[in-house]
Short mmCIF file of C-alpha atoms in Angstrom, two decimals:
data_model
loop_
_atom_site.label_atom_id
_atom_site.label_comp_id
_atom_site.label_asym_id
_atom_site.label_seq_id
_atom_site.Cartn_x
_atom_site.Cartn_y
_atom_site.Cartn_z
CA MET H 6 69.96 -83.63 184.95
CA ARG H 7 68.39 -86.88 183.82
CA ASP H 8 64.63 -86.99 183.61
CA THR H 9 63.89 -89.40 186.50
CA ARG H 10 61.15 -89.66 189.05
CA GLU H 11 63.38 -88.10 191.71
CA SER H 12 64.20 -85.06 189.51
CA ARG H 13 60.52 -84.42 188.80
CA LEU H 14 59.67 -84.59 192.52
CA LEU H 15 62.50 -82.14 193.26
CA LEU H 16 61.19 -79.71 190.62
CA VAL H 17 57.67 -79.85 192.04
CA LEU H 18 59.08 -79.22 195.56
CA LEU H 19 61.08 -76.19 194.39
CA VAL H 20 58.04 -74.71 192.65
CA ALA H 21 55.94 -75.20 195.80
CA ILE H 22 58.61 -73.52 197.94
CA ALA H 23 58.78 -70.58 195.48
CA PHE H 24 55.00 -70.05 195.65
CA ALA H 25 55.12 -70.25 199.44
CA LEU H 26 57.83 -67.58 199.60
CA ILE H 27 55.93 -65.31 197.22
CA THR H 28 52.78 -65.67 199.36
CA VAL H 29 54.65 -64.89 202.59
CA ASP H 30 56.34 -61.86 200.95
CA ILE H 31 53.06 -60.42 199.62
CA ARG H 32 51.20 -60.89 202.92
CA GLY H 33 54.06 -59.44 204.94
CA GLY H 34 54.18 -56.15 202.88
CA GLU H 35 56.84 -53.81 204.23
CA ASP H 36 57.36 -56.14 207.26
CA SER H 37 58.03 -59.13 205.05
CA PRO H 38 60.61 -61.52 206.49
CA LEU H 39 62.17 -61.67 203.02
CA ASP H 40 62.90 -57.92 202.87
CA GLY H 41 66.42 -58.38 204.20
CA ALA H 42 67.18 -61.05 201.65
CA ARG H 43 65.78 -58.80 198.87
CA GLN H 44 68.01 -55.90 199.92
CA ALA H 45 71.04 -58.19 200.06
CA ALA H 46 70.27 -59.44 196.56
CA ALA H 47 69.84 -55.86 195.33
CA SER H 48 73.21 -54.88 196.74
CA VAL H 49 74.82 -57.85 195.01
CA PHE H 50 73.05 -57.72 191.66
CA GLY H 51 72.43 -53.92 191.45
CA PRO H 52 75.92 -53.02 190.13
CA VAL H 53 75.66 -55.81 187.62
CA GLU H 54 72.31 -54.44 186.37
CA ASP H 55 73.76 -50.92 186.13
CA GLY H 56 76.70 -52.21 184.13
CA VAL H 57 74.43 -54.09 181.78
CA ALA H 58 72.19 -51.03 181.44
CA SER H 59 75.20 -48.80 180.72
CA ALA H 60 76.35 -51.21 178.07
CA VAL H 61 72.90 -51.54 176.52
CA ASP H 62 71.89 -47.83 176.60
CA PRO H 63 74.33 -46.67 173.86
CA VAL H 64 73.02 -49.42 171.65
CA GLY H 65 69.45 -48.37 172.39
CA ASN H 66 70.35 -44.74 171.83
CA ALA H 67 72.05 -45.58 168.55
CA VAL H 68 68.99 -47.50 167.40
CA ALA H 69 66.76 -44.56 168.37
CA ALA H 70 69.11 -42.15 166.62
CA VAL H 71 69.02 -44.22 163.46
CA ARG H 72 65.24 -44.34 163.66
CA ASP H 73 65.03 -40.56 164.24
CA SER H 74 67.56 -40.00 161.46
CA GLY H 75 65.35 -41.93 159.09
CA GLU H 76 62.37 -39.87 160.15
CA ARG H 77 64.34 -36.65 159.67
CA HIS H 78 65.47 -37.84 156.24
CA ASP H 79 61.86 -38.52 155.30
CA ARG H 80 60.85 -35.06 156.50
CA ILE H 81 63.70 -33.43 154.56
CA SER H 82 62.75 -35.38 151.44
CA ALA H 83 59.13 -34.30 151.84
CA LEU H 84 60.18 -30.67 152.27
CA GLU H 85 62.42 -30.88 149.21
CA ARG H 86 59.53 -32.27 147.16
CA GLU H 87 57.24 -29.52 148.41
CA ASN H 88 59.91 -26.93 147.58
CA ALA H 89 60.33 -28.30 144.06
CA GLU H 90 56.55 -28.34 143.55
CA LEU H 91 56.35 -24.76 144.82
CA LYS H 92 59.09 -23.63 142.45
CA GLN H 93 57.34 -25.37 139.56
CA ARG H 94 54.05 -23.77 140.53
CA LEU H 95 55.68 -20.35 140.79
CA GLY H 96 57.35 -20.86 137.41
CA SER H 97 54.02 -21.85 135.95
CA ASP H 98 52.41 -18.82 137.57
CA ASP H 99 55.08 -16.55 136.07
CA ARG H 100 54.42 -18.05 132.65
CA ASN H 101 50.68 -17.67 133.10
CA ARG H 102 51.14 -14.05 134.13
CA ALA H 103 53.22 -13.44 131.01
CA ARG H 104 50.48 -15.02 128.90
CA VAL H 105 47.87 -12.83 130.55
CA VAL H 106 49.94 -9.79 129.58
CA GLU H 107 50.24 -11.06 125.98
CA LEU H 108 46.52 -11.79 125.80
CA ASP H 109 45.74 -8.31 127.14
CA LYS H 110 47.96 -6.71 124.47
CA LEU H 111 46.29 -8.86 121.80
CA ARG H 112 42.83 -7.77 122.92
CA LYS H 113 43.84 -4.11 122.89
CA THR H 114 45.30 -4.41 119.39
CA ALA H 115 42.20 -6.22 118.14
CA GLY H 116 39.99 -3.62 119.78
CA ALA H 117 41.91 -0.73 118.24
CA GLY H 118 41.56 -2.25 114.76
CA GLN H 119 38.04 -3.62 115.34
CA TYR H 120 39.24 -7.09 114.38
CA GLY H 121 37.19 -10.09 115.40
CA ILE H 122 39.80 -12.65 116.50
CA LYS H 123 40.05 -16.26 117.62
CA GLY H 124 42.77 -16.67 120.22
CA ALA H 125 45.30 -19.46 119.76
CA GLN H 126 48.56 -20.79 121.14
CA VAL H 127 51.65 -21.70 119.17
CA ILE H 128 52.31 -25.41 119.76
CA ALA H 129 55.02 -26.14 117.19
CA ILE H 130 57.53 -24.42 114.96
CA GLY H 131 59.31 -25.57 111.82
CA ALA H 132 59.32 -25.62 108.06
CA ALA H 133 56.17 -26.62 106.22
CA ARG H 134 55.55 -27.53 102.60
CA GLY H 135 56.84 -24.72 100.40
CA PHE H 136 57.84 -22.49 103.34
CA SER H 137 60.81 -22.23 105.69
CA TRP H 138 59.33 -20.22 108.57
CA THR H 139 56.02 -21.58 109.88
CA VAL H 140 54.31 -22.32 113.18
CA THR H 141 51.43 -24.57 114.14
CA ILE H 142 48.58 -23.21 116.26
CA ASP H 143 46.01 -25.13 118.30
CA VAL H 144 42.85 -24.03 116.45
CA GLY H 145 41.46 -25.34 113.20
CA SER H 146 38.41 -25.71 110.99
CA LYS H 147 36.15 -26.69 113.87
CA ASP H 148 37.01 -23.31 115.44
CA GLY H 149 36.06 -21.40 112.28
CA ILE H 150 39.61 -21.05 110.92
CA ARG H 151 40.00 -20.90 107.15
CA ARG H 152 42.91 -20.63 104.75
CA ASP H 153 44.30 -17.11 104.04
CA MET H 154 43.24 -15.54 107.31
CA THR H 155 45.45 -12.87 108.90
CA VAL H 156 47.30 -13.81 112.08
CA ILE H 157 48.34 -11.14 114.60
CA ASN H 158 49.52 -10.77 118.17
CA GLY H 159 49.64 -7.84 120.54
CA ASP H 160 52.58 -6.29 118.67
CA GLY H 161 51.41 -6.59 115.07
CA LEU H 162 51.48 -8.81 112.00
CA VAL H 163 52.51 -12.44 112.57
CA GLY H 164 51.60 -14.00 109.22
CA ARG H 165 48.76 -15.77 107.45
CA VAL H 166 47.09 -19.17 107.62
CA THR H 167 48.23 -21.56 104.89
CA THR H 168 46.77 -24.97 105.73
CA VAL H 169 43.97 -25.93 108.10
CA GLY H 170 43.16 -29.17 109.87
CA PRO H 171 40.23 -29.99 112.15
CA SER H 172 41.98 -28.82 115.34
CA THR H 173 45.25 -27.20 114.17
CA ALA H 174 46.44 -24.81 111.49
CA THR H 175 49.76 -23.84 109.91
CA VAL H 176 50.80 -20.19 109.79
CA VAL H 177 53.51 -18.88 107.48
CA LEU H 178 55.42 -16.12 109.24
CA ALA H 179 56.00 -12.65 107.81
CA ILE H 180 59.78 -13.23 107.79
CA ASP H 181 59.52 -16.20 105.43
CA PRO H 182 61.30 -15.50 102.10
CA GLU H 183 58.11 -16.47 100.23
CA PHE H 184 55.96 -14.07 102.25
CA THR H 185 54.66 -10.85 100.65
CA VAL H 186 52.26 -8.28 102.09
CA GLY H 187 51.11 -4.88 100.85
CA THR H 188 52.09 -1.99 103.15
CA ARG H 189 51.12 1.61 103.76
CA MET H 190 53.43 4.21 105.33
CA GLU H 191 52.12 6.05 108.35
CA LYS H 192 50.75 9.56 107.61
CA SER H 193 52.12 9.82 104.05
CA GLY H 194 50.20 6.74 102.91
CA GLU H 195 52.98 5.67 100.49
CA LEU H 196 52.33 2.14 99.27
CA GLY H 197 54.77 -0.72 98.95
CA PHE H 198 55.34 -4.45 99.24
CA ALA H 199 57.13 -6.11 102.16
CA ASN H 200 59.01 -9.38 101.70
CA GLY H 201 60.48 -11.66 104.35
CA GLN H 202 64.19 -12.36 104.39
CA GLY H 203 64.34 -15.34 106.70
CA GLY H 204 65.72 -13.25 109.54
CA ARG H 205 64.75 -10.38 111.75
CA SER H 206 64.04 -7.80 109.06
CA LEU H 207 61.70 -7.18 106.13
CA ARG H 208 62.59 -5.62 102.80
CA VAL H 209 60.03 -3.13 101.51
CA GLN H 210 59.81 -1.84 97.97
CA LEU H 211 57.98 1.49 97.85
CA LEU H 212 56.14 2.20 94.61
CA ASN H 213 57.27 5.83 94.68
CA GLY H 214 61.01 6.05 94.17
CA LYS H 215 61.01 9.72 95.22
CA ALA H 216 59.12 9.20 98.47
CA LYS H 217 60.65 11.01 101.43
CA ILE H 218 61.28 8.35 104.04
CA LYS H 219 63.45 8.52 107.14
CA LYS H 220 64.61 6.13 109.82
CA GLY H 221 61.90 5.52 112.40
CA ASP H 222 58.96 5.83 110.00
CA ARG H 223 56.31 3.14 110.53
CA LEU H 224 54.21 0.87 108.31
CA VAL H 225 50.91 -0.97 108.51
CA THR H 226 49.25 -3.52 106.23
CA PHE H 227 47.48 -2.08 103.21
CA GLY H 228 44.87 -4.83 103.14
CA SER H 229 43.74 -7.27 100.49
CA ARG H 230 40.64 -7.60 98.39
CA ALA H 231 37.84 -9.08 100.51
CA ASN H 232 40.32 -8.86 103.43
CA LYS H 233 42.08 -12.09 102.43
CA PRO H 234 44.78 -12.87 103.14
CA PHE H 235 45.36 -9.55 104.95
CA VAL H 236 43.12 -7.12 106.76
CA PRO H 237 44.16 -3.45 106.71
CA GLY H 238 45.85 -1.43 109.45
CA VAL H 239 47.87 -4.15 111.22
CA PRO H 240 51.23 -2.75 112.46
CA VAL H 241 54.12 -4.20 110.43
CA GLY H 242 57.30 -2.54 111.60
CA GLU H 243 59.65 0.44 111.71
CA VAL H 244 62.15 1.64 109.12
CA VAL H 245 65.76 1.07 110.16
CA ARG H 246 67.47 1.85 106.84
CA VAL H 247 66.62 3.73 103.65
CA ASP H 248 68.58 2.85 100.52
CA PRO H 249 69.41 5.68 98.10
CA SER H 250 66.88 5.92 95.29
CA GLY H 251 69.49 6.32 92.53
CA GLY H 252 66.79 7.46 90.12
CA ASP H 253 64.95 4.10 90.31
CA LEU H 254 61.20 3.92 90.00
CA THR H 255 60.97 2.22 93.42
CA ARG H 256 62.68 2.78 96.75
CA THR H 257 64.01 0.06 99.06
CA LEU H 258 63.59 0.14 102.83
CA LEU H 259 64.82 -2.19 105.54
CA VAL H 260 62.14 -2.62 108.20
CA ARG H 261 62.38 -4.12 111.66
CA PRO H 262 59.11 -5.97 112.40
CA TYR H 263 57.29 -5.30 115.65
CA VAL H 264 56.70 -8.98 116.31
CA GLY H 265 59.38 -11.07 118.02
CA PHE H 266 59.13 -14.22 115.89
CA THR H 267 61.52 -16.25 118.05
CA LYS H 268 59.24 -16.06 121.10
CA LEU H 269 55.73 -16.44 119.72
CA ASP H 270 53.16 -17.86 122.13
CA ILE H 271 49.69 -16.28 122.15
CA VAL H 272 48.32 -15.17 118.76
CA GLY H 273 44.98 -14.26 117.27
CA VAL H 274 43.45 -15.30 113.95
CA VAL H 275 41.33 -12.54 112.44
CA VAL H 276 38.02 -14.28 111.74
CA GLU H 277 36.07 -11.03 111.25
CA PRO H 278 37.56 -8.04 109.38
CA PRO H 279 37.03 -4.45 110.53
CA ARG H 280 34.00 -2.55 109.26
CA GLU H 281 36.20 0.40 108.31
CA ASN H 282 39.88 0.67 107.44
CA PRO H 283 41.66 1.58 110.70
CA ARG H 284 44.63 2.98 108.74
CA ASP H 285 47.20 4.16 111.35
CA THR H 286 45.07 3.98 114.49
CA VAL H 287 46.38 0.58 115.60
CA LEU H 288 49.97 1.82 115.74
CA PRO H 289 51.07 2.55 119.30
CA PRO H 290 51.55 6.24 120.15
CA LYS H 291 55.07 7.46 119.65
CA PRO H 292 56.94 8.38 122.82
CA ALA H 293 56.98 12.09 123.50
CA LYS H 294 60.24 13.81 122.72
CA PRO H 295 62.00 15.03 125.86
CA LYS H 296 61.83 18.78 126.28
CA PRO H 297 65.22 20.48 126.35
CA ALA H 298 66.22 21.70 129.77
CA PRO H 299 66.31 25.52 130.05
CA THR H 300 69.78 27.03 130.06
CA VAL H 301 70.46 29.53 132.82
CA THR H 302 73.34 31.97 132.38
CA VAL H 303 74.75 33.58 135.50
CA THR H 304 76.75 36.80 135.05
CA VAL H 305 79.05 37.81 137.89
CA LYS H 306 79.44 41.57 138.27
CA PRO H 307 83.04 42.53 139.16
CA THR H 308 83.50 44.35 142.47
CA SER H 309 86.03 47.13 143.17
CA SER H 310 89.05 46.39 145.34
CA PRO H 311 89.44 47.92 148.87
CA SER H 312 92.44 50.00 147.76
CA ALA H 313 90.47 51.59 144.95
CA SER H 314 87.70 52.46 147.38
CA ALA H 315 90.25 54.10 149.71
CA ASP H 316 91.69 56.17 146.84
CA ARG H 317 88.22 57.46 145.96
CA SER H 318 87.67 58.51 149.53
#
């Protein structure tokens, strides 16, 4: 329609008529004269509205489903993150519990030997200058650590301190081929020298070639002058093989160390030696031998047959 004076007048007239009809409808309420026309319009346009609504509802439902799906995905992701954090926390708790057990064993060992120790954690492993088997611990000179101090854990002898920095120190392990420590046999007191072999065993040369040694016998450290580098009485290991003496002046033993060197974590540096030599007291008690079960012999006395009884009668 062209924008002319007549078209504008017609628009104003239609607007006025629309307002008049709305006013009449509102004032009439339920008796409105337009109620019939409204019902007729509803009957005509109602099916069309239902069809449009039916066509639009799936779209609306799909949009809502996508929105809910996104919310569910976010919730699942949050739960997965919480689950992962919980697993990590539980793993950390398990590790902490294992460290508490190690620390408790270390304290008991130190208490049995009356060693004053400084607790430390192994933070690195690898070869150091002049040695093949060393670890780095997280204590140093500012913690009172000095060169040639004995290092132990809850199981026994770990090694000795070789170099010291302000906050870390290097420890050469007892299995290093350059490692040597004086030993004393349990009970008999036979003396010897243990050397590392770069593996899981130590080789011990006893000074007495005629010493009576058997598999299962145990050793501790003999101790050094002024307790450096070794304090006395630290458990070393258990004899797993005894070589024939062959008339030699010394006797060779193969010893399995108590310490698991491949899983070192919590250790203690002996910063104060014992007042007295603990000798064998730090060794754990040997398990009691099982008592043999009593043997019961049952003797069955033969009975006479019925026919024999009849003959006697």
